[in-house]
Amino acid sequence: VKRVLSVFLGILTAIGGFVDIGDLVANALVGSRFGLSLAWATLIGVVGICVFAEMSGRVAAVTGRGTFDLIRERLGPRVGLLNLTASLLVTLLTFTAEVGGVALALELATSVNYLLFVPVVGLAVWLVIWRVKFSTLEDVFGLLGLALIVFGVALWQLNPSWGDLLHQIAVPQKPADEDVATYFYYAIALFGAAMTPYEVFFFSSGGVEEHWRTKDIGTARANVFIGFPLGGLLSLAIAGCAAVVLLPDGIQVDTLGQVGLPVAVALGKLALAVAILGFVAATFGAAIETGLSTGYATAQYFGWQWGKYVRPRQAARFHTVVLLAVIAAVAGVLTTADPIKVTEYSIVFSAVALPLTYFPILVVANDPVYMGRHVNGKLANGLGSVFLVVIGIAAVAAIPLMLITAAGQ
Amino acid sequence: VTRALGTIVAAAGLLLGGCVAPAPSASAYEAKAGMTADAAVSEVRTALVATDAYLLGRMGAAYLETLLVEAEEALGSVHDTFDSVQPPAAPSADSLRDTLDPLLQDAGSALTELRIAARRNRDDDLRTTADDLTGVAEELEAFGKQHAS
């Protein structure tokens, strides 16, 4: 019974932890402009993250080592450093967006300018990373993130034409008033939001933190194959709400407040409070994950002691990197750069960095020296290879499309 | 190399600044005006949907106030950006500007009124201003459709 409960809890936290500021903004923005005609990009992204998260979780369970440690060993320090640099920059940008997202969510609850919350949020993130047990923070923020299910309830309450929504998903068509380049720019944004690199680092490093062994591979797979797709459904519900309430009025999402607007229209004040709780939990949880991921990536590459399963004194360099990342993220938001714009850029740059993240994982998971009998099978290799092609296309097209469309304008 | 560098710098400048280059032709100016009207509609409609939800008891004052402040700021930015574009020397461009500019001005003033009413908890003022703003929103929508690129 304990094991079943543990698996169930893992799935719930995977659902609640799936959505972050990138998913919130990208899905609401796209829903308000394109309806559900770009749902295919989210669906492909969810399948992709499942494929590579399963691989990285399996690698962590079999080897008991972090991703960057293995990448450096398997592909050499130069490739490892390139991978580290790209991943770190994207993760820092995402971390900045998440810190800004928490502050924006608090502003919605209080109407106090978000910039005043930023130092407090930074301090809170650092304190939680420093003091709270890994399993506690993962469970608490994952479960609180489930508050975003309110978007699913709101969509149901709005009583849309389900046939029309399903038709938009099944037979995607670019809206007449949008051009092709913009359509595909946002497809890449959604794909990047679903496949954010830090999610894989955090998932695999978390496996090491929780001392996964080969017997835990089943649990990890359940988290990934059930939790992530259900998290993806939350993303679609956010897009659906925007498509039903905002699109007909010509409202294009450029603030977090607009993301929650359909919930207020459909369900009222209490549900809106639940949505704000979901915003705070999703962004704060993701801020912790991205903050930790900067420390994980750097410490694993350089071979330092890392993780929350040892005392901070024993992993001083890891915690120093995390602290510096917190300071950088807080400083980034305090420049008054719009956190929503930072989010939009972070998910597009995530798409650019995807091959550097996922190619090495495929290589390591396919190496029998590390993986023994748990090496990739034909299905994992086939899907991994197909997705590397998709990721490569997205990475190459992202920046040109950003320039052509003036970042989707 | 210099040319390529210049292109990259220009593109990066546009991207990072989110700014708008001077309109090179009457048709480009018209497209810019249409996009400006659409962006303004987005902010105005956000304020109207939020105000309606608040008046129906579906949204708290803090959330409404935040949305109104953001809409007001965003509309101000949209208006400033449009005004910063040098119109081409054509009567049609002047006519576009003379039509759109007052609409943006009216929308901005109404959003300010809404924000003031929200902060003072004056529901009647919110209702009256929202009614006025609905008319402006419809005019902006019509303008946007007429001058869509």
Coordinates of C-alpha atoms in Angstrom, one line a residue:
Chain A
V1 CA 0.0 0.0 0.0
K2 CA 2.8 2.3 0.9
R3 CA 4.4 1.8 -2.5
V4 CA 1.1 2.5 -4.3
L5 CA 0.6 5.6 -2.3
S6 CA 4.2 6.7 -3.1
V7 CA 3.6 6.1 -6.9
F8 CA 0.3 8.0 -6.7
L9 CA 2.0 10.9 -4.8
G10 CA 4.7 11.0 -7.4
I11 CA 2.2 11.2 -10.3
L12 CA 0.3 14.0 -8.6
T13 CA 3.4 16.0 -8.0
A14 CA 4.5 15.4 -11.6
I15 CA 1.1 16.8 -12.8
G16 CA 1.3 19.8 -10.4
G17 CA 4.9 20.4 -11.2
F18 CA 4.6 20.2 -14.9
V19 CA 3.3 23.7 -15.5
D20 CA 5.6 26.7 -15.0
I21 CA 5.6 30.3 -16.1
G22 CA 6.6 29.4 -19.6
D23 CA 3.6 27.0 -20.0
L24 CA 1.2 29.5 -18.4
V25 CA 2.2 32.3 -20.7
A26 CA 2.8 30.4 -23.9
N27 CA -0.4 28.4 -23.7
A28 CA -2.6 31.4 -22.7
L29 CA -1.0 33.6 -25.3
V30 CA -1.3 31.0 -28.1
G31 CA -4.8 30.2 -27.1
S32 CA -5.8 33.8 -27.3
R33 CA -4.4 34.2 -30.8
F34 CA -4.6 30.8 -32.4
G35 CA -7.3 29.0 -30.5
L36 CA -6.3 25.3 -30.1
S37 CA -4.9 25.1 -33.6
L38 CA -1.4 24.8 -32.1
A39 CA -2.3 22.1 -29.6
W40 CA -0.3 19.7 -31.7
A41 CA 2.9 21.5 -30.7
T42 CA 2.1 21.0 -27.0
L43 CA 1.2 17.4 -27.6
I44 CA 4.5 16.7 -29.5
G45 CA 6.4 18.5 -26.8
V46 CA 4.8 16.4 -24.1
V47 CA 5.7 13.2 -25.9
G48 CA 9.2 14.5 -26.3
I49 CA 9.7 15.4 -22.7
C50 CA 8.3 12.0 -21.7
V51 CA 10.8 10.2 -24.0
F52 CA 13.8 12.0 -22.6
A53 CA 12.7 12.3 -19.0
E54 CA 12.2 8.5 -18.9
M55 CA 15.7 8.1 -20.3
S56 CA 17.3 10.5 -17.9
G57 CA 15.4 9.0 -14.9
R58 CA 16.5 5.5 -16.0
V59 CA 20.1 6.7 -16.3
A60 CA 20.0 8.2 -12.8
A61 CA 18.5 5.0 -11.3
V62 CA 21.0 2.7 -13.0
T63 CA 24.2 4.8 -12.5
G64 CA 23.3 6.8 -9.4
R65 CA 25.1 9.8 -11.1
G66 CA 24.0 13.2 -12.4
T67 CA 23.4 13.9 -16.1
F68 CA 26.3 16.4 -16.5
D69 CA 28.7 14.1 -14.8
L70 CA 28.0 11.4 -17.3
I71 CA 27.9 13.8 -20.3
R72 CA 31.4 15.1 -19.5
E73 CA 32.8 11.6 -19.0
R74 CA 31.1 10.1 -22.1
L75 CA 31.5 13.0 -24.5
G76 CA 34.6 14.8 -23.1
P77 CA 35.1 18.1 -21.3
R78 CA 34.7 20.4 -24.4
V79 CA 31.3 19.0 -25.5
G80 CA 30.3 18.9 -21.8
L81 CA 31.3 22.5 -21.3
L82 CA 29.4 23.6 -24.4
N83 CA 26.4 21.7 -23.1
L84 CA 26.8 23.2 -19.6
T85 CA 27.1 26.8 -20.9
A86 CA 24.1 26.6 -23.1
S87 CA 21.9 24.8 -20.5
L88 CA 23.1 27.1 -17.7
L89 CA 22.3 30.3 -19.7
V90 CA 18.8 29.1 -20.6
T91 CA 18.1 27.8 -17.1
L92 CA 19.2 31.2 -15.6
L93 CA 16.9 33.0 -18.0
T94 CA 14.1 30.6 -17.0
F95 CA 14.9 31.1 -13.3
T96 CA 14.6 34.9 -13.8
A97 CA 11.3 34.4 -15.5
E98 CA 10.0 32.2 -12.7
V99 CA 11.1 34.6 -10.0
G100 CA 9.3 37.4 -11.9
G101 CA 6.3 35.1 -12.3
V102 CA 6.0 34.6 -8.5
A103 CA 6.2 38.3 -8.0
L104 CA 3.5 39.0 -10.6
A105 CA 1.2 36.4 -9.0
L106 CA 1.6 38.1 -5.7
E107 CA 0.9 41.4 -7.3
L108 CA -2.4 40.0 -8.6
A109 CA -3.4 39.0 -5.0
T110 CA -2.4 42.3 -3.4
S111 CA -2.2 45.0 -6.2
V112 CA 1.2 45.9 -4.7
N113 CA 3.8 46.5 -7.5
Y114 CA 5.6 43.2 -8.3
L115 CA 9.0 44.7 -8.1
L116 CA 8.6 45.2 -4.3
F117 CA 8.1 41.4 -4.0
V118 CA 11.1 40.4 -6.0
P119 CA 13.8 40.5 -3.2
V120 CA 11.5 38.8 -0.8
V121 CA 10.8 36.0 -3.4
G122 CA 14.5 35.6 -4.0
L123 CA 15.2 35.3 -0.3
A124 CA 12.3 32.8 0.1
V125 CA 13.6 30.7 -2.8
W126 CA 17.1 30.6 -1.4
L127 CA 15.8 29.8 2.1
V128 CA 13.6 26.9 0.9
I129 CA 16.5 25.5 -1.2
W130 CA 18.8 25.9 1.8
R131 CA 16.6 24.6 4.5
V132 CA 13.8 22.4 3.2
K133 CA 14.2 18.7 2.5
F134 CA 14.2 17.8 -1.1
S135 CA 11.2 15.4 -0.9
T136 CA 9.2 18.0 1.1
L137 CA 9.7 20.8 -1.4
E138 CA 9.0 18.5 -4.3
D139 CA 5.8 17.2 -2.8
V140 CA 4.4 20.5 -1.4
F141 CA 4.9 22.6 -4.5
G142 CA 3.8 19.7 -6.8
L143 CA 0.6 19.2 -4.9
L144 CA -0.1 23.0 -4.6
G145 CA 0.5 23.2 -8.3
L146 CA -2.6 21.0 -8.8
A147 CA -4.6 24.1 -8.0
L148 CA -4.2 24.9 -11.7
I149 CA -6.8 22.2 -12.3
V150 CA -9.2 25.1 -11.8
F151 CA -8.5 25.9 -15.5
G152 CA -9.9 22.5 -16.5
V153 CA -13.0 23.2 -14.3
A154 CA -13.3 26.7 -15.8
L155 CA -13.2 25.3 -19.3
W156 CA -15.9 22.8 -18.5
Q157 CA -18.0 25.5 -16.8
L158 CA -17.6 27.8 -19.8
N159 CA -19.5 25.1 -21.8
P160 CA -17.7 25.6 -25.1
S161 CA -18.5 23.9 -28.3
W162 CA -16.4 20.8 -27.6
G163 CA -16.8 19.6 -31.1
D164 CA -15.3 22.9 -32.4
L165 CA -12.4 22.7 -29.9
L166 CA -11.6 19.1 -30.8
H167 CA -11.8 20.0 -34.5
Q168 CA -9.2 22.7 -33.9
I169 CA -6.9 20.2 -32.3
A170 CA -7.5 17.4 -34.8
V171 CA -7.5 19.5 -38.0
P172 CA -5.2 22.4 -37.2
Q173 CA -5.6 25.5 -39.3
K174 CA -3.7 28.7 -39.2
P175 CA -6.1 31.6 -38.4
A176 CA -6.6 33.8 -41.5
D177 CA -5.3 36.9 -39.9
E178 CA -2.0 35.3 -38.8
D179 CA 0.9 34.6 -41.1
V180 CA 2.7 31.3 -41.5
A181 CA 6.0 32.5 -39.9
T182 CA 4.2 33.7 -36.7
Y183 CA 2.2 30.4 -36.6
F184 CA 5.4 28.3 -36.6
Y185 CA 7.2 30.7 -34.3
Y186 CA 4.6 30.1 -31.6
A187 CA 4.6 26.4 -32.4
I188 CA 8.3 26.4 -31.5
A189 CA 7.5 28.5 -28.4
L190 CA 5.0 25.9 -27.2
F191 CA 7.4 23.1 -28.0
G192 CA 10.2 24.8 -26.1
A193 CA 7.9 25.5 -23.1
A194 CA 6.9 21.8 -22.9
M195 CA 10.5 20.5 -23.3
T196 CA 12.3 23.0 -21.1
P197 CA 15.8 21.5 -20.4
Y198 CA 15.8 22.1 -16.7
E199 CA 12.9 19.7 -16.2
V200 CA 15.1 16.8 -17.3
F201 CA 18.1 17.9 -15.2
F202 CA 15.9 18.3 -12.2
F203 CA 14.1 15.1 -12.7
S204 CA 17.3 13.0 -13.0
S205 CA 19.2 14.9 -10.3
G206 CA 16.1 14.4 -8.1
G207 CA 16.3 10.7 -8.7
V208 CA 19.9 10.8 -7.4
E209 CA 18.8 12.9 -4.5
E210 CA 16.2 10.3 -3.6
H211 CA 18.6 7.4 -4.1
W212 CA 16.7 5.8 -6.9
R213 CA 17.8 2.3 -7.8
T214 CA 16.9 0.0 -10.7
K215 CA 13.8 -1.1 -8.7
D216 CA 12.6 2.5 -8.8
I217 CA 12.5 2.7 -12.6
G218 CA 8.9 1.6 -12.7
T219 CA 8.0 4.5 -10.3
A220 CA 9.9 6.9 -12.4
R221 CA 8.1 5.7 -15.5
A222 CA 4.7 6.0 -13.9
N223 CA 5.6 9.6 -12.9
V224 CA 6.7 10.4 -16.4
F225 CA 4.1 8.5 -18.5
I226 CA 1.1 9.4 -16.4
G227 CA 2.0 12.6 -14.6
F228 CA 3.5 14.6 -17.5
P229 CA 0.7 13.9 -20.0
L230 CA -1.8 14.9 -17.4
G231 CA 0.3 18.0 -16.8
G232 CA 0.1 18.6 -20.5
L233 CA -3.7 18.5 -20.3
L234 CA -3.5 21.3 -17.8
S235 CA -1.5 23.3 -20.4
L236 CA -4.2 22.6 -23.0
A237 CA -6.9 23.6 -20.5
I238 CA -5.2 27.0 -20.1
A239 CA -5.0 27.4 -23.8
G240 CA -8.7 26.3 -24.1
C241 CA -9.8 28.9 -21.6
A242 CA -8.0 31.6 -23.5
A243 CA -9.4 30.4 -26.8
V244 CA -13.0 30.5 -25.4
V245 CA -12.9 33.8 -23.4
L246 CA -10.2 36.0 -24.8
L247 CA -9.9 35.1 -28.5
P248 CA -13.4 36.2 -29.4
D249 CA -12.8 39.6 -27.8
G250 CA -9.5 40.1 -29.5
I251 CA -7.6 40.0 -26.3
Q252 CA -3.9 39.0 -26.8
V253 CA -2.3 37.8 -23.6
D254 CA 0.7 39.9 -22.5
T255 CA 0.2 39.8 -18.7
L256 CA -0.2 37.0 -16.1
G257 CA -3.5 38.7 -15.0
Q258 CA -5.0 38.0 -18.4
V259 CA -4.1 34.3 -18.1
G260 CA -6.4 34.1 -15.0
L261 CA -9.2 36.2 -16.5
P262 CA -11.2 33.3 -18.0
V263 CA -11.3 31.6 -14.5
A264 CA -12.9 34.7 -13.0
V265 CA -15.4 34.9 -15.9
A266 CA -16.3 31.2 -15.6
L267 CA -16.1 30.5 -11.9
G268 CA -15.8 33.7 -9.9
K269 CA -13.7 35.0 -7.0
L270 CA -12.9 31.9 -5.1
A271 CA -11.8 30.0 -8.1
L272 CA -9.7 33.0 -9.1
A273 CA -8.0 32.8 -5.7
V274 CA -7.3 29.1 -6.3
A275 CA -5.8 30.0 -9.7
I276 CA -3.5 32.6 -8.1
L277 CA -2.5 30.0 -5.6
G278 CA -1.7 27.7 -8.5
F279 CA 0.3 30.5 -10.2
V280 CA 2.4 31.1 -7.0
A281 CA 2.9 27.3 -6.5
A282 CA 3.8 26.6 -10.1
T283 CA 6.2 29.5 -10.4
F284 CA 7.7 29.2 -7.0
G285 CA 8.1 25.4 -7.4
A286 CA 9.7 26.0 -10.8
A287 CA 12.0 28.8 -9.4
I288 CA 13.3 26.2 -6.9
E289 CA 13.7 23.6 -9.6
T290 CA 15.6 26.0 -11.9
G291 CA 17.7 27.4 -9.0
L292 CA 18.7 23.9 -8.0
S293 CA 19.3 22.9 -11.6
T294 CA 21.9 25.7 -12.0
G295 CA 23.7 24.2 -9.0
Y296 CA 23.2 20.6 -10.2
A297 CA 24.5 21.3 -13.7
T298 CA 27.6 23.2 -12.6
A299 CA 28.6 20.9 -9.7
Q300 CA 28.0 17.7 -11.7
Y301 CA 30.2 19.0 -14.6
F302 CA 33.1 20.0 -12.3
G303 CA 32.8 16.9 -10.2
W304 CA 31.9 18.8 -7.0
Q305 CA 29.9 17.3 -4.2
W306 CA 26.3 18.4 -4.9
G307 CA 22.7 17.8 -3.7
K308 CA 20.5 18.4 -0.7
Y309 CA 21.0 14.9 0.5
V310 CA 24.3 16.0 2.1
R311 CA 24.7 18.8 4.6
P312 CA 25.2 22.3 3.0
R313 CA 28.7 22.4 4.5
Q314 CA 29.7 19.3 2.5
A315 CA 28.3 20.8 -0.8
A316 CA 29.4 24.4 -0.2
R317 CA 30.3 25.1 -3.9
F318 CA 27.0 23.7 -5.1
H319 CA 25.1 26.0 -2.7
T320 CA 27.3 28.9 -3.7
V321 CA 26.4 28.5 -7.3
V322 CA 22.7 28.3 -6.3
L323 CA 23.0 31.5 -4.2
L324 CA 24.8 33.3 -7.1
A325 CA 22.0 32.2 -9.4
V326 CA 19.4 33.5 -7.0
I327 CA 21.2 36.9 -6.9
A328 CA 21.4 37.0 -10.7
A329 CA 17.7 36.1 -11.1
V330 CA 16.6 38.8 -8.6
A331 CA 18.9 41.3 -10.3
G332 CA 17.5 40.3 -13.7
V333 CA 13.9 41.0 -12.6
L334 CA 14.9 44.2 -10.9
T335 CA 16.2 45.6 -14.1
T336 CA 12.4 46.1 -14.8
A337 CA 12.6 43.9 -17.9
D338 CA 9.0 42.6 -18.4
P339 CA 8.9 39.1 -16.8
I340 CA 6.4 38.0 -19.4
K341 CA 8.8 39.1 -22.3
V342 CA 11.6 37.4 -20.4
T343 CA 9.5 34.2 -20.3
E344 CA 8.7 34.4 -24.0
Y345 CA 12.4 34.7 -24.9
S346 CA 13.4 32.0 -22.4
I347 CA 11.2 29.4 -24.0
V348 CA 12.4 30.3 -27.5
F349 CA 16.0 30.1 -26.4
S350 CA 15.2 26.8 -24.7
A351 CA 14.2 25.5 -28.1
V352 CA 17.5 26.7 -29.5
A353 CA 19.5 24.8 -26.7
L354 CA 17.4 21.6 -26.9
P355 CA 19.8 19.5 -29.0
L356 CA 22.7 20.3 -26.7
T357 CA 20.6 18.9 -23.8
Y358 CA 18.9 16.0 -25.3
F359 CA 21.5 14.5 -27.7
P360 CA 23.9 13.6 -24.8
I361 CA 21.2 12.0 -22.8
L362 CA 20.3 9.8 -25.8
V363 CA 24.0 8.9 -26.2
V364 CA 24.4 8.0 -22.5
A365 CA 21.1 6.1 -22.2
N366 CA 22.2 4.1 -25.3
D367 CA 25.6 3.1 -23.9
P368 CA 25.6 -0.4 -22.5
V369 CA 28.8 0.3 -20.5
Y370 CA 26.8 2.6 -18.3
M371 CA 23.3 1.1 -18.6
G372 CA 23.9 -2.6 -18.8
R373 CA 20.6 -4.4 -19.4
H374 CA 18.7 -1.2 -18.9
V375 CA 20.2 0.3 -22.1
N376 CA 17.7 1.9 -24.5
G377 CA 15.5 -0.5 -26.4
K378 CA 14.4 -0.1 -30.1
L379 CA 11.4 2.0 -29.2
A380 CA 13.3 4.4 -26.9
N381 CA 16.0 4.8 -29.5
G382 CA 13.6 5.2 -32.4
L383 CA 11.5 7.8 -30.6
G384 CA 14.7 9.5 -29.3
S385 CA 16.1 9.7 -32.8
V386 CA 12.9 11.0 -34.3
F387 CA 12.7 13.7 -31.6
L388 CA 16.3 14.7 -32.1
V389 CA 15.4 15.5 -35.7
V390 CA 12.3 17.5 -34.6
I391 CA 14.4 19.3 -31.9
G392 CA 17.1 20.1 -34.5
I393 CA 14.5 21.6 -36.8
A394 CA 13.0 23.7 -34.0
A395 CA 16.5 24.8 -32.8
V396 CA 17.6 25.9 -36.3
A397 CA 14.3 27.7 -37.1
A398 CA 13.8 29.4 -33.7
I399 CA 16.0 32.5 -34.1
P400 CA 15.3 33.2 -37.8
L401 CA 11.5 33.0 -37.1
M402 CA 12.0 35.3 -34.0
L403 CA 13.7 37.9 -36.3
I404 CA 11.3 37.6 -39.1
T405 CA 8.2 37.9 -36.9
A406 CA 9.7 40.5 -34.5
A407 CA 9.3 37.9 -31.7
G408 CA 5.8 37.0 -32.7
Q409 CA 4.4 40.5 -33.1
Chain B
V1 CA 31.3 41.5 -43.2
T2 CA 30.4 45.1 -42.3
R3 CA 27.0 44.7 -44.1
A4 CA 26.2 41.4 -42.4
L5 CA 27.2 43.0 -39.0
G6 CA 25.0 46.0 -39.8
T7 CA 22.0 43.7 -40.5
I8 CA 22.5 41.8 -37.4
V9 CA 22.8 44.9 -35.2
A10 CA 19.7 46.4 -36.8
A11 CA 17.7 43.2 -36.3
A12 CA 19.0 42.9 -32.7
G13 CA 18.1 46.5 -32.1
L14 CA 14.5 46.0 -33.3
L15 CA 14.2 42.8 -31.4
L16 CA 15.6 44.0 -28.1
G17 CA 14.0 47.4 -28.2
G18 CA 10.6 46.1 -29.4
C19 CA 10.5 49.4 -31.2
V20 CA 9.1 50.3 -34.6
A21 CA 11.0 51.6 -37.6
P22 CA 9.7 54.6 -39.5
A23 CA 7.0 53.5 -41.9
P24 CA 8.5 53.4 -45.4
S25 CA 5.3 53.7 -47.3
A26 CA 1.6 54.6 -47.0
S27 CA 0.6 50.9 -47.1
A28 CA 3.1 50.0 -44.4
Y29 CA 1.8 52.9 -42.3
E30 CA -1.8 51.7 -42.8
A31 CA -0.7 48.2 -41.7
K32 CA 1.0 49.7 -38.6
A33 CA -2.2 51.7 -37.8
G34 CA -4.3 48.6 -38.1
M35 CA -2.0 46.6 -35.8
T36 CA -2.0 49.5 -33.3
A37 CA -5.8 49.5 -33.3
D38 CA -5.8 45.7 -32.7
A39 CA -3.3 46.0 -29.8
A40 CA -5.4 48.8 -28.3
V41 CA -8.5 46.7 -28.6
S42 CA -6.8 43.9 -26.7
E43 CA -6.0 46.2 -23.8
V44 CA -9.4 47.9 -23.8
R45 CA -11.3 44.6 -24.0
T46 CA -9.2 43.2 -21.1
A47 CA -10.3 46.2 -19.0
L48 CA -13.9 45.7 -20.0
V49 CA -14.0 42.0 -19.3
A50 CA -12.3 42.5 -16.0
T51 CA -14.6 45.3 -15.0
D52 CA -17.6 43.3 -15.9
A53 CA -16.4 40.4 -13.8
Y54 CA -15.7 42.7 -10.9
L55 CA -19.2 44.2 -11.1
L56 CA -20.7 40.8 -11.1
G57 CA -18.8 39.9 -8.0
R58 CA -16.5 37.4 -9.8
M59 CA -13.2 39.2 -9.2
G60 CA -11.6 40.9 -6.3
A61 CA -10.6 44.6 -6.3
A62 CA -6.8 43.9 -6.1
Y63 CA -6.9 41.7 -9.3
L64 CA -9.1 44.3 -11.1
E65 CA -6.8 47.1 -10.2
T66 CA -3.7 45.2 -11.3
L67 CA -5.3 44.4 -14.7
L68 CA -6.5 48.0 -15.2
V69 CA -3.0 49.5 -14.4
E70 CA -1.4 47.0 -16.8
A71 CA -3.9 47.8 -19.5
E72 CA -3.5 51.5 -19.0
E73 CA 0.3 51.2 -19.2
A74 CA 0.2 48.9 -22.2
L75 CA -2.2 51.2 -24.1
G76 CA 0.1 54.2 -23.3
S77 CA 3.0 52.3 -24.8
V78 CA 1.0 51.3 -27.9
H79 CA 0.0 54.9 -28.4
D80 CA 3.5 56.3 -27.9
T81 CA 4.9 53.7 -30.3
F82 CA 2.4 54.7 -33.0
D83 CA 3.0 58.4 -32.5
S84 CA 6.8 57.8 -32.8
V85 CA 6.3 56.5 -36.3
Q86 CA 7.0 59.2 -38.9
P87 CA 4.0 59.1 -41.2
P88 CA 4.7 59.2 -45.0
A89 CA 3.9 62.5 -46.8
A90 CA 0.5 61.4 -48.1
P91 CA -3.0 62.7 -47.3
S92 CA -4.2 59.2 -46.6
A93 CA -1.6 58.8 -43.9
D94 CA -2.6 62.0 -42.2
S95 CA -6.2 61.0 -42.4
L96 CA -5.4 57.6 -40.7
R97 CA -3.5 59.4 -38.0
D98 CA -6.2 61.9 -37.4
T99 CA -8.7 59.1 -37.0
L100 CA -6.7 56.7 -34.8
D101 CA -5.0 59.2 -32.5
P102 CA -8.2 60.6 -30.9
L103 CA -9.5 57.0 -30.5
L104 CA -6.3 56.0 -28.6
Q105 CA -6.5 59.2 -26.6
D106 CA -10.1 58.5 -25.6
A107 CA -9.3 54.9 -24.8
G108 CA -6.4 55.9 -22.6
S109 CA -8.5 58.5 -20.7
A110 CA -11.3 56.0 -20.1
L111 CA -8.8 53.5 -18.8
T112 CA -7.5 56.1 -16.4
E113 CA -11.0 56.8 -15.3
L114 CA -11.7 53.1 -14.7
R115 CA -8.5 52.8 -12.7
I116 CA -9.4 55.8 -10.5
A117 CA -13.0 54.5 -10.0
A118 CA -11.6 51.0 -9.1
R119 CA -9.3 52.4 -6.5
R120 CA -12.1 54.5 -5.0
N121 CA -14.5 51.5 -5.0
R122 CA -17.0 53.5 -7.0
D123 CA -19.1 50.9 -8.9
D124 CA -21.4 53.4 -10.5
D125 CA -18.4 55.3 -12.1
L126 CA -17.0 51.9 -13.2
R127 CA -20.3 51.1 -15.0
T128 CA -20.6 54.5 -16.7
T129 CA -17.0 54.6 -17.8
A130 CA -17.1 51.0 -19.0
D131 CA -20.2 51.9 -21.1
D132 CA -18.2 54.8 -22.7
L133 CA -15.2 52.6 -23.3
T134 CA -17.3 49.9 -25.0
G135 CA -18.1 52.5 -27.7
V136 CA -14.5 53.3 -28.2
A137 CA -13.6 49.6 -28.3
E138 CA -16.1 49.1 -31.1
E139 CA -14.7 52.0 -33.1
L140 CA -11.2 50.7 -32.6
E141 CA -12.3 47.2 -33.7
A142 CA -13.9 48.7 -36.9
F143 CA -10.7 50.7 -37.6
G144 CA -8.5 47.6 -37.1
K145 CA -10.7 45.5 -39.5
Q146 CA -10.8 48.2 -42.1
H147 CA -7.0 48.6 -42.1
A148 CA -5.9 45.0 -41.5
S149 CA -2.8 44.1 -43.3

